mmCIF file of C-alpha atoms and ligand atoms in Angstrom:
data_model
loop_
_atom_site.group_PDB
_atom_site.id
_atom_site.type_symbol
_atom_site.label_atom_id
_atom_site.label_comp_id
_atom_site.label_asym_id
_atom_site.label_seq_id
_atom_site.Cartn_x
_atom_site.Cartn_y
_atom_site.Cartn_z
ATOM 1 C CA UNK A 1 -23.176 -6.399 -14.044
ATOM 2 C CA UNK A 2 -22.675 -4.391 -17.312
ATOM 3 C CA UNK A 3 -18.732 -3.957 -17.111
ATOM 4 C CA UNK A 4 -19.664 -0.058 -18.511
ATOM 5 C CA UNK A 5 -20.934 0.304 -15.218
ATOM 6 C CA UNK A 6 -18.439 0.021 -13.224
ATOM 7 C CA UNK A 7 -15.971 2.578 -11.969
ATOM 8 C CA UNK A 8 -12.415 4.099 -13.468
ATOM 9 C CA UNK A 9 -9.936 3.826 -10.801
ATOM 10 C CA UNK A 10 -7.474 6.558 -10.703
ATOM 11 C CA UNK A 11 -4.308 5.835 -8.432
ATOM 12 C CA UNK A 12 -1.376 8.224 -7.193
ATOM 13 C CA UNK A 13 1.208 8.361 -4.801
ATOM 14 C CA UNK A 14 -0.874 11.188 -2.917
ATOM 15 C CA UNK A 15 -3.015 13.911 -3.888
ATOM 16 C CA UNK A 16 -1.502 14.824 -7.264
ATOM 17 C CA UNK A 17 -3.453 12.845 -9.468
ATOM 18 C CA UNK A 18 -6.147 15.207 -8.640
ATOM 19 C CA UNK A 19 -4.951 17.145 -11.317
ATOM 20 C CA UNK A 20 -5.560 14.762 -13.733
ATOM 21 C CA UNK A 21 -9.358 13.300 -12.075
ATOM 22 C CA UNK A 22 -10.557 16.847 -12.539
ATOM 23 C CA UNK A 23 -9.606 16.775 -16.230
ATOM 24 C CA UNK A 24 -11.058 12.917 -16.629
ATOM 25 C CA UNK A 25 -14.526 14.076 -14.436
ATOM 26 C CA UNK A 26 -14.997 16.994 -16.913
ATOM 27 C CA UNK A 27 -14.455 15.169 -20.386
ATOM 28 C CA UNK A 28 -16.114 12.178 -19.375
ATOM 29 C CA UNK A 29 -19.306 13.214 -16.535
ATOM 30 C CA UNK A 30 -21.098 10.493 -16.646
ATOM 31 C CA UNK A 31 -18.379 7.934 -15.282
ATOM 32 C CA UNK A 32 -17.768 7.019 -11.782
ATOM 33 C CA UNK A 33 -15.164 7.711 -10.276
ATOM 34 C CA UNK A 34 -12.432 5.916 -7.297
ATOM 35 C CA UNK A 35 -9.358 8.294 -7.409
ATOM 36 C CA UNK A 36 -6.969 6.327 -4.279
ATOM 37 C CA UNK A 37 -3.682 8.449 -3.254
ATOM 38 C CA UNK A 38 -1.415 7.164 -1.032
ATOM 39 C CA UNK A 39 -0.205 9.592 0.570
ATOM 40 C CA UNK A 40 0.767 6.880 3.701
ATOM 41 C CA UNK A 41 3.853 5.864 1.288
ATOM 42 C CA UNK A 42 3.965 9.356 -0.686
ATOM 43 C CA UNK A 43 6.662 10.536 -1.687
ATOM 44 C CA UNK A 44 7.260 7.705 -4.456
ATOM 45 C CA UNK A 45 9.855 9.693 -6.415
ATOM 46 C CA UNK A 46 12.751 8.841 -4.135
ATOM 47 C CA UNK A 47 12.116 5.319 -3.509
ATOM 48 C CA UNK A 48 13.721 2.702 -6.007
ATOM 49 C CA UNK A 49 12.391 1.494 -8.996
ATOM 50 C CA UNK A 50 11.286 -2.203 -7.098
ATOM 51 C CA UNK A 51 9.536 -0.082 -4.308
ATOM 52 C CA UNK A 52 7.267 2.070 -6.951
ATOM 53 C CA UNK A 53 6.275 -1.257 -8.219
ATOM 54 C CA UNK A 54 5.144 -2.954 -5.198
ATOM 55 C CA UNK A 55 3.381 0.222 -3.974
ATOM 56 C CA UNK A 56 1.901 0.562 -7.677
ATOM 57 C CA UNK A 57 0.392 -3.074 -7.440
ATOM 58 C CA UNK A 58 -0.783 -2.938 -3.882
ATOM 59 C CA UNK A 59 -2.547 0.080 -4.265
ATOM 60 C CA UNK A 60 -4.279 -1.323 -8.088
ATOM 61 C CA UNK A 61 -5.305 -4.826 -6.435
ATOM 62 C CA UNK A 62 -7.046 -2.335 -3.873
ATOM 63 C CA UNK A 63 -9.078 -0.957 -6.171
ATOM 64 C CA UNK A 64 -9.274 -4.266 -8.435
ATOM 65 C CA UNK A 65 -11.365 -5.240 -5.289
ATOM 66 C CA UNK A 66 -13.539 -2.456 -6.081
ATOM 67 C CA UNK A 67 -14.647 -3.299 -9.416
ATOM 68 C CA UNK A 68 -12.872 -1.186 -11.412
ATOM 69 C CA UNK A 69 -13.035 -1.334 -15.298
ATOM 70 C CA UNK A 70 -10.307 0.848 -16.375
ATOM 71 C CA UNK A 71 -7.086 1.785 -14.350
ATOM 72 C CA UNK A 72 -5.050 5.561 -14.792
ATOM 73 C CA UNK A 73 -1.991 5.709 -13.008
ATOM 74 C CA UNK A 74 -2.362 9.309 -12.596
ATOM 75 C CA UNK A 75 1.300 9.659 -11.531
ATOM 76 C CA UNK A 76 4.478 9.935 -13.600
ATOM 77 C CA UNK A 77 6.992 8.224 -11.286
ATOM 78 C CA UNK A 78 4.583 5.576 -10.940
ATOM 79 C CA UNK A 79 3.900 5.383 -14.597
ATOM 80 C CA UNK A 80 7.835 5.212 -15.586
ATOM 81 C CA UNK A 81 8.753 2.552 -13.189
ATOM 82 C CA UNK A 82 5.623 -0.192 -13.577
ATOM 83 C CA UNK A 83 3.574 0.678 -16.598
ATOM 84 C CA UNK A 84 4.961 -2.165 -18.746
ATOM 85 C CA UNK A 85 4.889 -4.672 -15.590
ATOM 86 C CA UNK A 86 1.045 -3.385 -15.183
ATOM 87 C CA UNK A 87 -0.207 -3.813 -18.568
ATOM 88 C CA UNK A 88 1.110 -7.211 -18.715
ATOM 89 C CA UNK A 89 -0.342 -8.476 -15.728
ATOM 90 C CA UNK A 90 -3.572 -6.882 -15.900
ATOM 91 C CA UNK A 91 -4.520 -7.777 -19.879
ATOM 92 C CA UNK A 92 -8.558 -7.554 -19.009
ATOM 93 C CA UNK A 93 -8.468 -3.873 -18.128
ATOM 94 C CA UNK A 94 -7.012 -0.755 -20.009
ATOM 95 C CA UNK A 95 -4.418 0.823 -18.459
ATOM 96 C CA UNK A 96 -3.837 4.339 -18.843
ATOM 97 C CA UNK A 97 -0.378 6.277 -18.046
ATOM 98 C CA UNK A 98 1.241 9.327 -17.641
ATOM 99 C CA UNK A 99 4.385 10.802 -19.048
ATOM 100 C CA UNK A 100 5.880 14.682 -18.700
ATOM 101 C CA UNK A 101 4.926 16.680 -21.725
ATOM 102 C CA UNK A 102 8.100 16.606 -23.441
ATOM 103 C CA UNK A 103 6.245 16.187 -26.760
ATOM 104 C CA UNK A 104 3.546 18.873 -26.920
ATOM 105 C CA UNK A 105 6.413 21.157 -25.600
ATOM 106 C CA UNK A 106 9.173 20.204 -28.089
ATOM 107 C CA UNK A 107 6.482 19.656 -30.974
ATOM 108 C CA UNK A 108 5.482 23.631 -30.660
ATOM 109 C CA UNK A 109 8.826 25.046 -29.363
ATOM 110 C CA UNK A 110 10.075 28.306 -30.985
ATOM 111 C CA UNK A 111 13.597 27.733 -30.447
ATOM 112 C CA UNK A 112 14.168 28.557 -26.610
ATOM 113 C CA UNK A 113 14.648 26.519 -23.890
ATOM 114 C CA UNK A 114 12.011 23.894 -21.950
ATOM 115 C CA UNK A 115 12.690 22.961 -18.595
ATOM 116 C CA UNK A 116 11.635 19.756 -17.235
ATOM 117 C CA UNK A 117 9.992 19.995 -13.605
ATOM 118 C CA UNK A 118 9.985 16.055 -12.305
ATOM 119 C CA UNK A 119 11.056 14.061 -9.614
ATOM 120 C CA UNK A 120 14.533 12.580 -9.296
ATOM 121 C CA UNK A 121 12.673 8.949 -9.823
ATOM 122 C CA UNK A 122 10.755 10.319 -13.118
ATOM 123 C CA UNK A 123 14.230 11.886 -14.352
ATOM 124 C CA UNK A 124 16.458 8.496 -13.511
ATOM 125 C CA UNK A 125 14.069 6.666 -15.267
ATOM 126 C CA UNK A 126 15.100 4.924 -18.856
ATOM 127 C CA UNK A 127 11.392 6.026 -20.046
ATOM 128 C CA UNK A 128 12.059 9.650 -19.432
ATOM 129 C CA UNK A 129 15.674 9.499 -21.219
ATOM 130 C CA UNK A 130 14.085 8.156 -24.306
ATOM 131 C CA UNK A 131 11.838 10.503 -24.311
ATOM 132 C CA UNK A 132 14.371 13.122 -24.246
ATOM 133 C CA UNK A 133 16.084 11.472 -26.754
ATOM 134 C CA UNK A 134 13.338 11.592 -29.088
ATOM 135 C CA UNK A 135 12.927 15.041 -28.860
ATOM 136 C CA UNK A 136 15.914 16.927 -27.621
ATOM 137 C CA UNK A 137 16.726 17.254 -31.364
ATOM 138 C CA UNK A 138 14.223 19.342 -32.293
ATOM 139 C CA UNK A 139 14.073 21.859 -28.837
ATOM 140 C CA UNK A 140 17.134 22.453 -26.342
ATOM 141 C CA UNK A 141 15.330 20.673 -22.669
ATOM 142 C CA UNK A 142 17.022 20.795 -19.290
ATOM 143 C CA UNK A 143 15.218 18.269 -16.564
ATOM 144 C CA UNK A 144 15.244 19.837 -13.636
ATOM 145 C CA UNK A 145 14.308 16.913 -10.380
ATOM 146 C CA UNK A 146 12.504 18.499 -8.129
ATOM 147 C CA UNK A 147 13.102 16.506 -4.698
ATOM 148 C CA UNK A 148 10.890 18.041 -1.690
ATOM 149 C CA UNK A 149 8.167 19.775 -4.185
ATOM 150 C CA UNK A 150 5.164 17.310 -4.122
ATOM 151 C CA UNK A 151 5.369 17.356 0.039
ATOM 152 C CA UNK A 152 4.657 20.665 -0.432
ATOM 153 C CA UNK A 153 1.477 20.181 -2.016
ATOM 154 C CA UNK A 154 0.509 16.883 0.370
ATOM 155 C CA UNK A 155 1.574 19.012 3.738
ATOM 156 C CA UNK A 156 -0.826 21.939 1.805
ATOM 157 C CA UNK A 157 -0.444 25.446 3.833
ATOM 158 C CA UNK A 158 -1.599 29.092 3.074
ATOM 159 C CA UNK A 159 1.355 30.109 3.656
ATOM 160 C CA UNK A 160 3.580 29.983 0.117
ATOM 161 C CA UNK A 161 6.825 31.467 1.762
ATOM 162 C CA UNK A 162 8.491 27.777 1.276
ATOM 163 C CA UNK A 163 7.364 27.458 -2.240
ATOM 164 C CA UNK A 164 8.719 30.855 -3.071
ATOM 165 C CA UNK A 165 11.602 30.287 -1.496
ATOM 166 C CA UNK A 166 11.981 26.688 -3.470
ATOM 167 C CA UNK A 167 11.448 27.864 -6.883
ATOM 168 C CA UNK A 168 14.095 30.845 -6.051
ATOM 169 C CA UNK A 169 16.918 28.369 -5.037
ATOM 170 C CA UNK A 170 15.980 25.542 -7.409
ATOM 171 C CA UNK A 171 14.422 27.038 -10.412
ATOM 172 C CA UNK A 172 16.230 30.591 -10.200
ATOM 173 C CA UNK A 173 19.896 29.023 -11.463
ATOM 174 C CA UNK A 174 18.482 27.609 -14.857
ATOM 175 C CA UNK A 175 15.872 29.797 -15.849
ATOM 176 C CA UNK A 176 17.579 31.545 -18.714
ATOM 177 C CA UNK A 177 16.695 34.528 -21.032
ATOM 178 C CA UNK A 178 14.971 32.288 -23.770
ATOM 179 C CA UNK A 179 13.292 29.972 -21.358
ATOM 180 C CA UNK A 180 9.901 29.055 -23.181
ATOM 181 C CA UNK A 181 7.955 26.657 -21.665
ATOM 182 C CA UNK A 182 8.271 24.940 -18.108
ATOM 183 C CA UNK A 183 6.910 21.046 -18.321
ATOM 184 C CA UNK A 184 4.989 20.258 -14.523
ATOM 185 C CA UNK A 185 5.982 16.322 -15.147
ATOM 186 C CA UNK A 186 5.107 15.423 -12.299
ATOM 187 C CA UNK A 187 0.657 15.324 -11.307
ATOM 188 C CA UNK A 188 1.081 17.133 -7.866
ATOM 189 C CA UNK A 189 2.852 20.400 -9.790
ATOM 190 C CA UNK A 190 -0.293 21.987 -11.681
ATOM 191 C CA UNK A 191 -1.395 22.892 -7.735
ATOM 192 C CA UNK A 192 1.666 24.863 -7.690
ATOM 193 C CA UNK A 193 0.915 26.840 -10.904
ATOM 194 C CA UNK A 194 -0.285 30.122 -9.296
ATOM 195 C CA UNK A 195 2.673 30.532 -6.857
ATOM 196 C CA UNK A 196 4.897 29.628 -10.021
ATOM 197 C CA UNK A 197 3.458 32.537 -12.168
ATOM 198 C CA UNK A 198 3.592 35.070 -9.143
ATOM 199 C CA UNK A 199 7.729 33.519 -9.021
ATOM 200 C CA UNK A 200 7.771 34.121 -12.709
ATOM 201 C CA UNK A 201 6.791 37.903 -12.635
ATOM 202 C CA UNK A 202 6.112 38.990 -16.482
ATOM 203 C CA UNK A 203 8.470 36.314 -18.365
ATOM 204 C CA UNK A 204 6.061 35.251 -21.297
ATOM 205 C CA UNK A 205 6.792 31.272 -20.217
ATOM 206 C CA UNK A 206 3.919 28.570 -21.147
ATOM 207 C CA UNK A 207 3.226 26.004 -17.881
ATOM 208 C CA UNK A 208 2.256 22.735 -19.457
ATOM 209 C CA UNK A 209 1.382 19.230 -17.665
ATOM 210 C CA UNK A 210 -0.018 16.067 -19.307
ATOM 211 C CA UNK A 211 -3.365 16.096 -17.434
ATOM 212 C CA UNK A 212 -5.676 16.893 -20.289
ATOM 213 C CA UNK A 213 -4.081 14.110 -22.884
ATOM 214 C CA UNK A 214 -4.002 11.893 -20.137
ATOM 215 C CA UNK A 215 -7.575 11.893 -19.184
ATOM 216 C CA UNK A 216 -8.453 11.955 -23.097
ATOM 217 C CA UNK A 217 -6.396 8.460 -23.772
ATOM 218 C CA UNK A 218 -8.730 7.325 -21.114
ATOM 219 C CA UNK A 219 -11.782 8.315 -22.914
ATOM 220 C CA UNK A 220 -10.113 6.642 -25.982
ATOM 221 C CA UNK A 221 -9.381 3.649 -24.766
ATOM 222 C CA UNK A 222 -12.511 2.872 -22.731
ATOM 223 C CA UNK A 223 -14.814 3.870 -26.151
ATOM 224 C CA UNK A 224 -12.425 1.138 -28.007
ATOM 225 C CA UNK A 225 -13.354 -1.162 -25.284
ATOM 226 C CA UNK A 226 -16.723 -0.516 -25.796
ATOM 227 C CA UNK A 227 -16.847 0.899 -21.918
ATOM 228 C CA UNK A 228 -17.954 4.285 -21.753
ATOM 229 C CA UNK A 229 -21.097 4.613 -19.838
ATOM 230 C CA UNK A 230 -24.408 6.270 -21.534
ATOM 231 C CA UNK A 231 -25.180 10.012 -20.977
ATOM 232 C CA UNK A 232 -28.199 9.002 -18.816
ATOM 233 C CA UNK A 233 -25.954 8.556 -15.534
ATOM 234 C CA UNK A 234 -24.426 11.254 -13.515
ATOM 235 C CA UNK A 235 -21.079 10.381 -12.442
ATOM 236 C CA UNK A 236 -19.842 9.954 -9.151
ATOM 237 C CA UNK A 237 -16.640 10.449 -7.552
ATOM 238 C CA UNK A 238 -15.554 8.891 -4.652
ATOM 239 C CA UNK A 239 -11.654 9.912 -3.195
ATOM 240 C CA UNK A 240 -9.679 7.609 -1.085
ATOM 241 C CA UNK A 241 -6.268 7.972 0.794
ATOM 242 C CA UNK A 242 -4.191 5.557 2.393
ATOM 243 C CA UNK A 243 -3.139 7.938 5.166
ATOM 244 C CA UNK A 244 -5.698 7.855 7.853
ATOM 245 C CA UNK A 245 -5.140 11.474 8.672
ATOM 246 C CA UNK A 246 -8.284 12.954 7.739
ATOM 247 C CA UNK A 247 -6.574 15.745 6.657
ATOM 248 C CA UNK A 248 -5.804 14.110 3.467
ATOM 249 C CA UNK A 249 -8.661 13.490 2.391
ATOM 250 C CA UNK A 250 -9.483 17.409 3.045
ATOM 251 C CA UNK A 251 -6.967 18.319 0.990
ATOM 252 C CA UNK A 252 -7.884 16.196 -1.968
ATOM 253 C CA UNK A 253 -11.088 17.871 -1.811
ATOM 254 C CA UNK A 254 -10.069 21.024 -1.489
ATOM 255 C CA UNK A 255 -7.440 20.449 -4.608
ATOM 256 C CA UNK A 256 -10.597 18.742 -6.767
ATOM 257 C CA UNK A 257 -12.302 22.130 -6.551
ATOM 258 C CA UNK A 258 -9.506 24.352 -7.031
ATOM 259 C CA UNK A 259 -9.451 26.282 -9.902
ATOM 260 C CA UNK A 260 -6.087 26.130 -12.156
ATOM 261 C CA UNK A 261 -6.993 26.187 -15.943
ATOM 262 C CA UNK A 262 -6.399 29.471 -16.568
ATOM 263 C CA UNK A 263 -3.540 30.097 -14.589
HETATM 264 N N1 DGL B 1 2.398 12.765 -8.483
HETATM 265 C C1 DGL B 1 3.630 12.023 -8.583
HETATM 266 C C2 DGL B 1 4.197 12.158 -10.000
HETATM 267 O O1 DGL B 1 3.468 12.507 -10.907
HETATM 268 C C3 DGL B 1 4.507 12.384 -7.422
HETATM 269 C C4 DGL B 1 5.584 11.406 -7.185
HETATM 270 C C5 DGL B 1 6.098 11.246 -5.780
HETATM 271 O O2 DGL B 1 5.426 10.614 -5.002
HETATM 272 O O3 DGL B 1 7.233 11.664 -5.525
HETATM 273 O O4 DGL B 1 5.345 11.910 -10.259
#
């Protein structure tokens, strides 16, 4: 088989990396898709850094069974703590990470504050201090771990009174008057956005997450490895959970279709 035809696995510790499929289905249409979450282990962002790995390469031989060509680890705890060990075992495949979007905010900041929504795991991690350290000269950024917020999007419910309450207890205390931009480092947070403007009334604050360069590097790298599909296919996604709760995978769809662009 042509290896262009084969699928782009896209892994996360639950539903999150939703966020960052839709952007990767809508650059790149004519690709397949296998997005796996595993929500059975979820949440990865207070295990240790040994865990994360072992879950991380699990879950990728999974799909390595499949027949996938490229591999996006669509999550940023998973990212910090087994990128490197990833990309040296698996040298025949690109794989494509994810990191908060310290750099877009800090590279456009006007002088006021950016605050850092992760989980404790993302913020612990040695990858996430460097990037503060590259940056935290040129913009003043306050990480904020945010233990308890992804179950919030994997348990999903209509009813936001938790949320609110969350963002009032844990954002409340370090939003200040020149807060700027709020990073969502962490893939399960851009499902949050709405109930995070409605908590931010009229404060003129930008919400930015890493889901659109992410799902462009993939594009990059599989056009440098000469693996983009034609235009003549239509792409197909298929979305896996490790959680046999068929809930999940209800969920997943119901966060593929959701609309949060322009919120
Ligand atoms: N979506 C994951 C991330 O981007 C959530 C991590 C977790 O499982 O705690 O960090």
């Amino acid at each position: 088989m042509n290896d262009s035809l084969r699928p782009v696995g896209v892994i996360d510790s639950g539903v999150g990396g939703i966020s960052v499929l839709k952007k990767a289905v809508e650059i790149m249409p004519n690709e397949d898709f296998i997005y796996y979450g595993d929500s059975l282990n979820a949440p990865y962002g207070t295990k240790s850094t040994e865990e994360i790995r072992d879950l991380t390469f699990a879950v990728t031989e999974k799909l390595r069974a499949m027949g996938i060509k490229a591999l996006c680890v669509a999550c940023n705890t998973a990212t910090a703590a087994a990128i490197k060990d990833l990309r040296a075992v698996y040298t025949d495949m690109p794989v494509i990470g994810i990191e908060p979007a310290v750099k877009p905010a800090a590279l456009s900041t006007k002088g006021g504050t950016i605050i850092v929504m992760a989980t404790p795991m993302t913020i612990r991690q040695h990858k996430f201090n460097d990037l503060l350290k590259t940056y935290d000269k040129d913009a003043r950024i306050i990480p904020l771990p945010c233990e308890g917020l992804m179950e919030m999007v994997e348990n999903w419910s209509d009813d936001k009174t938790p949320l609110m309450e969350y963002f009032r207890e844990k954002l409340g205390p370090v939003l200040q008057d020149d807060t700027e931009t709020i990073v969502l480092g962490c893939t399960h947070y851009p499902f949050i956005k709405k109930e995070l403007r409605e908590f931010l009334g009229d404060r003129d604050i930008a919400l930015i997450d890493g889901s659109e360069g992410t799902a462009r590097q993939i594009k990059r790298r599989l056009a440098e490895e000469g693996l983009l599909r034609d235009c003549s296919h239509e792409g197909k996604v298929t979305i896996l959970n490790s959680s046999e709760d068929p809930k999940m995978i209800d969920i997943s769809r119901k966060l593929f279709d959701m609309e949060i662009d322009e919120l």
